[in-house]
Amino acid sequence: MTTNAHASGRRAVKAVIPAAGLATRFLPATKAVPKELLPVVDRPVLQYIVEEAAAAGITDVLLVTGRGKTSMVDHFDRRPDVEARLEEKGDLKRLAEVRRTSELADIYTCRQGEPLGLGHAVGTAASHVGDNAFAVLLGDEFVEEDKPLLPAMLDLQARTGGIVLALGEVKPEETSRYGIASVNPSAEGGDTVEITGLVEKPAPEEAPSNLAVLGRYILPASIFEAIDNTKPGSGGEIQLTDAMAQLLADGVPVHGIIYRGHRYDTGMPLGYLQTVVMLAAKREDLGEEFRSWLAEFVAGGAKG
């Protein structure tokens, strides 16, 4: 397979997680607790995302934070007092889980001074990322652990260079919530497509397809210059989709991988609650009892 002038040949090893948003949909819960730390049973959303990155071989994670979000960094720090107490109690299982959070990856942070859009958030990572390709993982969604997507995206970008995006099929009436791609078949085959255009949040009648850009991106370092040259777009924000569209127009190859597994989207209360229920129902330690109670509750017979 031939490569091109935009191919890096080196698999990305750094990830950026934009997590500076105000999470107004979850107020007042997120007044003091970052949305990214809301628990899904016994792990916060953000831990699922860092675990996804670590499982794909990413060892360097940059959290783009905002005011009042320092606790996200604390979650991945050591807690000798908690560890000592668990060790005294002989609770080695929980001790291992607590220690594991600080061993997943090297966690760094930078501050997005104002919430000026996803493109602006990614742009703050320029000095940390340098000249290498890197992954962007949105802080409110993740995929099934046994159906990962990130490794295939990283491998594809190392071969082809340019941009690699995660795509998912959405209902036509949902296109106005996403960046939507127009695509052609790719020589890579399978669920890989060549992206020929990107439109940010189009109305259903104007959408070029039903393939939405999901919250996983592998980007070249040239995205930073494109972001600097991007004017505010939808919502008055600097949109990452617009910056990627500029690179596409400049001849940078853009590929997408259509994800066929389940994407857990915790960005809105309904999706968050669905995620909690689905993952709780799958748990070996409480799933059977929880499913039984849930069935009874839905039937109208369960008590609180």
CSV table of C-alpha atoms in Angstrom, one decimal:
chain,number,residue,atom,x,y,z
A,1,MET,CA,0.0,0.0,0.0
A,2,THR,CA,1.4,3.4,-0.9
A,3,THR,CA,1.7,6.2,1.5
A,4,ASN,CA,1.6,10.0,0.8
A,5,ALA,CA,3.4,13.1,1.8
A,6,HIS,CA,1.1,13.5,4.8
A,7,ALA,CA,1.8,10.1,6.3
A,8,SER,CA,3.7,10.1,9.6
A,9,GLY,CA,4.7,6.5,9.7
A,10,ARG,CA,4.7,6.7,13.5
A,11,ARG,CA,1.7,5.7,15.6
A,12,ALA,CA,0.4,8.5,17.8
A,13,VAL,CA,1.2,8.0,21.5
A,14,LYS,CA,-0.4,11.2,22.9
A,15,ALA,CA,-4.1,11.9,23.5
A,16,VAL,CA,-6.0,15.1,24.2
A,17,ILE,CA,-9.2,15.1,26.2
A,18,PRO,CA,-11.2,18.3,26.0
A,19,ALA,CA,-13.0,18.6,29.3
A,20,ALA,CA,-13.5,22.3,30.0
A,21,GLY,CA,-17.2,22.6,29.3
A,22,LEU,CA,-19.7,23.9,31.8
A,23,ALA,CA,-22.1,20.9,31.5
A,24,THR,CA,-25.2,23.1,32.0
A,25,ARG,CA,-27.5,20.2,31.2
A,26,PHE,CA,-26.5,18.6,34.5
A,27,LEU,CA,-26.8,21.5,36.8
A,28,PRO,CA,-26.9,21.8,39.7
A,29,ALA,CA,-25.0,18.5,40.0
A,30,THR,CA,-22.0,19.9,38.0
A,31,LYS,CA,-21.8,23.1,39.9
A,32,ALA,CA,-19.0,21.6,42.0
A,33,VAL,CA,-18.4,18.1,40.5
A,34,PRO,CA,-17.2,18.0,36.9
A,35,LYS,CA,-19.5,16.1,34.5
A,36,GLU,CA,-16.5,13.9,33.5
A,37,LEU,CA,-16.4,12.6,37.1
A,38,LEU,CA,-20.0,11.6,37.4
A,39,PRO,CA,-20.0,7.9,38.3
A,40,VAL,CA,-21.0,5.0,36.1
A,41,VAL,CA,-21.5,2.5,38.9
A,42,ASP,CA,-18.1,2.8,40.6
A,43,ARG,CA,-15.9,4.4,37.9
A,44,PRO,CA,-16.2,8.0,36.6
A,45,VAL,CA,-16.9,8.6,33.0
A,46,LEU,CA,-13.4,10.1,32.5
A,47,GLN,CA,-11.7,6.9,33.8
A,48,TYR,CA,-13.5,4.8,31.1
A,49,ILE,CA,-12.0,7.2,28.5
A,50,VAL,CA,-8.5,7.2,29.9
A,51,GLU,CA,-8.7,3.4,30.1
A,52,GLU,CA,-9.7,3.3,26.4
A,53,ALA,CA,-6.7,5.3,25.5
A,54,ALA,CA,-4.3,3.3,27.6
A,55,ALA,CA,-5.6,0.0,26.2
A,56,ALA,CA,-4.8,1.4,22.7
A,57,GLY,CA,-1.1,2.0,23.7
A,58,ILE,CA,-1.4,5.7,24.5
A,59,THR,CA,0.7,6.6,27.5
A,60,ASP,CA,0.5,10.4,27.5
A,61,VAL,CA,-2.9,12.1,28.2
A,62,LEU,CA,-3.5,15.8,28.3
A,63,LEU,CA,-6.7,17.0,30.0
A,64,VAL,CA,-7.9,20.4,28.7
A,65,THR,CA,-9.6,21.8,31.8
A,66,GLY,CA,-11.5,24.8,32.9
A,67,ARG,CA,-12.3,26.6,36.2
A,68,GLY,CA,-13.4,24.3,39.0
A,69,LYS,CA,-12.2,21.1,37.4
A,70,THR,CA,-9.0,20.3,39.3
A,71,SER,CA,-10.6,17.3,40.8
A,72,MET,CA,-10.3,15.5,37.5
A,73,VAL,CA,-6.5,15.5,37.9
A,74,ASP,CA,-6.9,14.5,41.5
A,75,HIS,CA,-8.7,11.3,40.5
A,76,PHE,CA,-5.6,10.1,38.7
A,77,ASP,CA,-3.2,11.0,41.5
A,78,ARG,CA,-2.1,8.7,44.3
A,79,ARG,CA,-4.0,8.6,47.6
A,80,PRO,CA,-1.6,7.1,50.2
A,81,ASP,CA,-4.1,7.6,53.0
A,82,VAL,CA,-6.9,5.7,51.2
A,83,GLU,CA,-4.4,3.0,50.1
A,84,ALA,CA,-3.1,2.6,53.6
A,85,ARG,CA,-6.6,2.2,55.0
A,86,LEU,CA,-7.6,-0.4,52.4
A,87,GLU,CA,-4.3,-2.3,53.1
A,88,GLU,CA,-5.1,-2.3,56.8
A,89,LYS,CA,-8.5,-3.8,56.1
A,90,GLY,CA,-7.1,-6.4,53.8
A,91,ASP,CA,-9.3,-5.1,51.0
A,92,LEU,CA,-6.8,-5.9,48.3
A,93,LYS,CA,-9.3,-5.8,45.4
A,94,ARG,CA,-10.2,-2.2,46.0
A,95,LEU,CA,-6.6,-1.3,46.8
A,96,ALA,CA,-5.6,-2.5,43.4
A,97,GLU,CA,-8.4,-0.5,41.7
A,98,VAL,CA,-7.4,2.7,43.5
A,99,ARG,CA,-3.7,2.3,42.7
A,100,ARG,CA,-4.6,1.4,39.1
A,101,THR,CA,-6.0,4.9,38.4
A,102,SER,CA,-2.6,6.4,38.9
A,103,GLU,CA,-0.9,3.9,36.7
A,104,LEU,CA,-3.0,4.1,33.6
A,105,ALA,CA,-1.1,6.9,31.8
A,106,ASP,CA,0.9,10.0,32.5
A,107,ILE,CA,-1.7,12.7,33.0
A,108,TYR,CA,-1.0,16.4,32.1
A,109,THR,CA,-3.3,19.4,32.1
A,110,CYS,CA,-3.7,22.8,30.4
A,111,ARG,CA,-6.4,25.4,30.9
A,112,GLN,CA,-8.9,26.6,28.3
A,113,GLY,CA,-9.5,30.1,29.6
A,114,GLU,CA,-12.9,30.5,27.8
A,115,PRO,CA,-15.2,27.9,26.4
A,116,LEU,CA,-14.8,29.0,22.8
A,117,GLY,CA,-15.5,25.7,21.1
A,118,LEU,CA,-13.9,22.3,20.5
A,119,GLY,CA,-11.5,23.6,17.9
A,120,HIS,CA,-10.2,26.2,20.4
A,121,ALA,CA,-9.9,23.5,23.1
A,122,VAL,CA,-7.8,21.3,20.8
A,123,GLY,CA,-5.7,24.3,19.8
A,124,THR,CA,-4.6,24.8,23.4
A,125,ALA,CA,-2.7,21.5,23.2
A,126,ALA,CA,-0.3,22.6,20.5
A,127,SER,CA,2.8,23.1,22.7
A,128,HIS,CA,2.2,19.7,24.5
A,129,VAL,CA,1.7,17.7,21.3
A,130,GLY,CA,4.5,19.2,19.2
A,131,ASP,CA,4.9,18.0,15.6
A,132,ASN,CA,3.4,14.5,16.0
A,133,ALA,CA,0.0,13.1,15.2
A,134,PHE,CA,-2.2,12.7,18.3
A,135,ALA,CA,-5.6,11.4,19.3
A,136,VAL,CA,-8.6,13.5,20.5
A,137,LEU,CA,-11.1,11.8,22.8
A,138,LEU,CA,-14.2,13.7,23.8
A,139,GLY,CA,-14.8,13.6,27.5
A,140,ASP,CA,-18.4,12.4,27.5
A,141,GLU,CA,-18.4,9.2,25.4
A,142,PHE,CA,-16.7,5.9,25.2
A,143,VAL,CA,-17.1,2.5,23.5
A,144,GLU,CA,-17.5,-1.1,24.5
A,145,GLU,CA,-14.3,-2.4,26.1
A,146,ASP,CA,-14.4,-5.7,24.1
A,147,LYS,CA,-15.1,-3.8,20.8
A,148,PRO,CA,-12.4,-1.1,20.7
A,149,LEU,CA,-12.1,1.4,17.9
A,150,LEU,CA,-9.1,3.5,18.8
A,151,PRO,CA,-6.4,0.9,17.9
A,152,ALA,CA,-7.7,0.6,14.3
A,153,MET,CA,-7.8,4.3,14.0
A,154,LEU,CA,-4.2,4.7,15.2
A,155,ASP,CA,-2.9,2.0,12.9
A,156,LEU,CA,-4.8,3.5,9.9
A,157,GLN,CA,-3.4,7.0,10.5
A,158,ALA,CA,0.1,5.6,10.8
A,159,ARG,CA,-0.3,4.1,7.4
A,160,THR,CA,-2.1,6.9,5.6
A,161,GLY,CA,-1.2,10.0,7.5
A,162,GLY,CA,-3.7,12.9,7.5
A,163,ILE,CA,-6.9,12.7,9.6
A,164,VAL,CA,-8.8,9.6,10.8
A,165,LEU,CA,-12.2,10.0,12.2
A,166,ALA,CA,-14.7,7.7,14.0
A,167,LEU,CA,-18.0,7.6,12.2
A,168,GLY,CA,-21.4,6.3,13.3
A,169,GLU,CA,-24.8,6.0,11.6
A,170,VAL,CA,-27.4,8.3,13.1
A,171,LYS,CA,-31.1,8.9,12.4
A,172,PRO,CA,-31.8,11.5,9.8
A,173,GLU,CA,-33.4,13.8,12.3
A,174,GLU,CA,-30.3,13.7,14.5
A,175,THR,CA,-27.9,15.2,11.9
A,176,SER,CA,-28.2,18.7,13.3
A,177,ARG,CA,-26.4,17.5,16.5
A,178,TYR,CA,-23.2,16.3,14.7
A,179,GLY,CA,-20.6,17.0,12.2
A,180,ILE,CA,-21.7,15.0,9.1
A,181,ALA,CA,-19.4,13.4,6.5
A,182,SER,CA,-19.8,12.8,2.8
A,183,VAL,CA,-17.8,9.7,1.9
A,184,ASN,CA,-16.6,7.5,-0.9
A,185,PRO,CA,-15.4,3.8,-0.6
A,186,SER,CA,-11.8,3.4,0.4
A,187,ALA,CA,-9.1,1.2,-0.9
A,188,GLU,CA,-8.7,0.1,2.7
A,189,GLY,CA,-12.0,-1.8,2.4
A,190,GLY,CA,-14.2,-3.0,5.3
A,191,ASP,CA,-15.7,-0.2,7.4
A,192,THR,CA,-13.1,2.3,6.3
A,193,VAL,CA,-14.2,5.1,4.0
A,194,GLU,CA,-12.6,8.1,2.3
A,195,ILE,CA,-14.1,11.3,3.6
A,196,THR,CA,-14.7,13.9,0.9
A,197,GLY,CA,-16.5,16.6,2.9
A,198,LEU,CA,-17.5,17.7,6.4
A,199,VAL,CA,-20.5,19.8,7.4
A,200,GLU,CA,-21.1,21.0,11.0
A,201,LYS,CA,-24.6,20.3,12.3
A,202,PRO,CA,-26.6,20.4,9.0
A,203,ALA,CA,-30.4,20.3,8.9
A,204,PRO,CA,-31.6,16.8,7.9
A,205,GLU,CA,-32.6,18.0,4.4
A,206,GLU,CA,-29.1,19.4,3.9
A,207,ALA,CA,-27.0,16.5,5.4
A,208,PRO,CA,-24.8,14.7,2.8
A,209,SER,CA,-25.2,11.4,4.6
A,210,ASN,CA,-26.2,9.9,8.0
A,211,LEU,CA,-22.6,9.3,9.0
A,212,ALA,CA,-21.8,11.4,12.0
A,213,VAL,CA,-18.4,12.3,13.3
A,214,LEU,CA,-18.2,10.7,16.8
A,215,GLY,CA,-15.9,11.7,19.6
A,216,ARG,CA,-12.7,10.1,18.4
A,217,TYR,CA,-10.2,11.8,16.1
A,218,ILE,CA,-6.6,11.1,15.1
A,219,LEU,CA,-5.1,14.4,13.9
A,220,PRO,CA,-1.8,15.6,12.4
A,221,ALA,CA,0.0,18.5,13.9
A,222,SER,CA,-1.0,20.6,11.0
A,223,ILE,CA,-4.4,20.9,12.5
A,224,PHE,CA,-3.1,23.6,14.9
A,225,GLU,CA,-2.4,26.1,12.1
A,226,ALA,CA,-5.8,25.3,10.6
A,227,ILE,CA,-7.4,26.1,13.9
A,228,ASP,CA,-5.5,29.4,14.1
A,229,ASN,CA,-6.9,30.3,10.7
A,230,THR,CA,-10.5,29.2,11.5
A,231,LYS,CA,-13.1,31.9,12.2
A,232,PRO,CA,-16.0,31.3,14.6
A,233,GLY,CA,-18.7,29.2,13.0
A,234,SER,CA,-21.7,27.4,14.4
A,235,GLY,CA,-22.8,28.8,17.7
A,236,GLY,CA,-20.1,31.5,17.5
A,237,GLU,CA,-17.5,28.9,18.4
A,238,ILE,CA,-14.2,27.8,16.7
A,239,GLN,CA,-15.3,24.5,15.3
A,240,LEU,CA,-12.9,21.6,14.9
A,241,THR,CA,-15.0,20.4,12.0
A,242,ASP,CA,-14.3,23.6,10.1
A,243,ALA,CA,-10.5,23.3,10.7
A,244,MET,CA,-10.6,19.7,9.5
A,245,ALA,CA,-12.6,20.8,6.4
A,246,GLN,CA,-9.8,23.3,5.6
A,247,LEU,CA,-7.1,20.6,5.7
A,248,LEU,CA,-9.3,18.4,3.5
A,249,ALA,CA,-9.6,21.3,1.0
A,250,ASP,CA,-5.8,21.6,1.1
A,251,GLY,CA,-5.3,18.0,0.0
A,252,VAL,CA,-4.8,16.3,3.4
A,253,PRO,CA,-6.2,12.8,3.3
A,254,VAL,CA,-9.2,12.2,5.6
A,255,HIS,CA,-10.4,8.7,6.3
A,256,GLY,CA,-13.2,7.4,8.6
A,257,ILE,CA,-13.9,4.1,10.3
A,258,ILE,CA,-17.6,3.3,10.8
A,259,TYR,CA,-18.0,2.0,14.3
A,260,ARG,CA,-20.5,-0.9,14.6
A,261,GLY,CA,-20.3,-1.4,18.3
A,262,HIS,CA,-22.2,0.4,21.0
A,263,ARG,CA,-21.2,4.0,21.9
A,264,TYR,CA,-22.0,5.1,25.4
A,265,ASP,CA,-22.9,8.8,25.2
A,266,THR,CA,-23.1,10.5,28.6
A,267,GLY,CA,-23.3,14.0,27.3
A,268,MET,CA,-26.9,14.4,28.2
A,269,PRO,CA,-28.9,13.2,31.2
A,270,LEU,CA,-30.9,10.5,29.3
A,271,GLY,CA,-27.7,9.1,27.7
A,272,TYR,CA,-25.9,9.2,31.0
A,273,LEU,CA,-28.7,7.3,32.7
A,274,GLN,CA,-28.9,4.7,29.9
A,275,THR,CA,-25.1,4.2,30.2
A,276,VAL,CA,-25.4,3.6,34.0
A,277,VAL,CA,-28.2,1.1,33.6
A,278,MET,CA,-26.6,-0.8,30.7
A,279,LEU,CA,-23.2,-1.2,32.3
A,280,ALA,CA,-24.7,-2.0,35.7
A,281,ALA,CA,-26.7,-4.7,34.1
A,282,LYS,CA,-23.6,-6.3,32.6
A,283,ARG,CA,-21.6,-6.4,35.9
A,284,GLU,CA,-20.8,-9.9,37.1
A,285,ASP,CA,-21.0,-8.8,40.7
A,286,LEU,CA,-24.4,-7.1,40.7
A,287,GLY,CA,-25.8,-7.5,37.2
A,288,GLU,CA,-28.1,-10.5,37.8
A,289,GLU,CA,-29.7,-9.0,40.9
A,290,PHE,CA,-30.0,-5.5,39.3
A,291,ARG,CA,-31.6,-6.9,36.1
A,292,SER,CA,-34.1,-8.8,38.2
A,293,TRP,CA,-35.0,-5.7,40.2
A,294,LEU,CA,-35.1,-3.6,37.0
A,295,ALA,CA,-37.6,-6.0,35.3
A,296,GLU,CA,-39.8,-5.9,38.4
A,297,PHE,CA,-39.6,-2.2,38.6
A,298,VAL,CA,-40.5,-1.7,34.9
A,299,ALA,CA,-43.4,-4.1,35.5
A,300,GLY,CA,-44.6,-1.9,38.3
A,301,GLY,CA,-44.0,-4.2,41.2
A,302,ALA,CA,-40.6,-3.2,42.7
A,303,LYS,CA,-40.3,-1.1,45.8
A,304,GLY,CA,-37.5,1.4,46.4
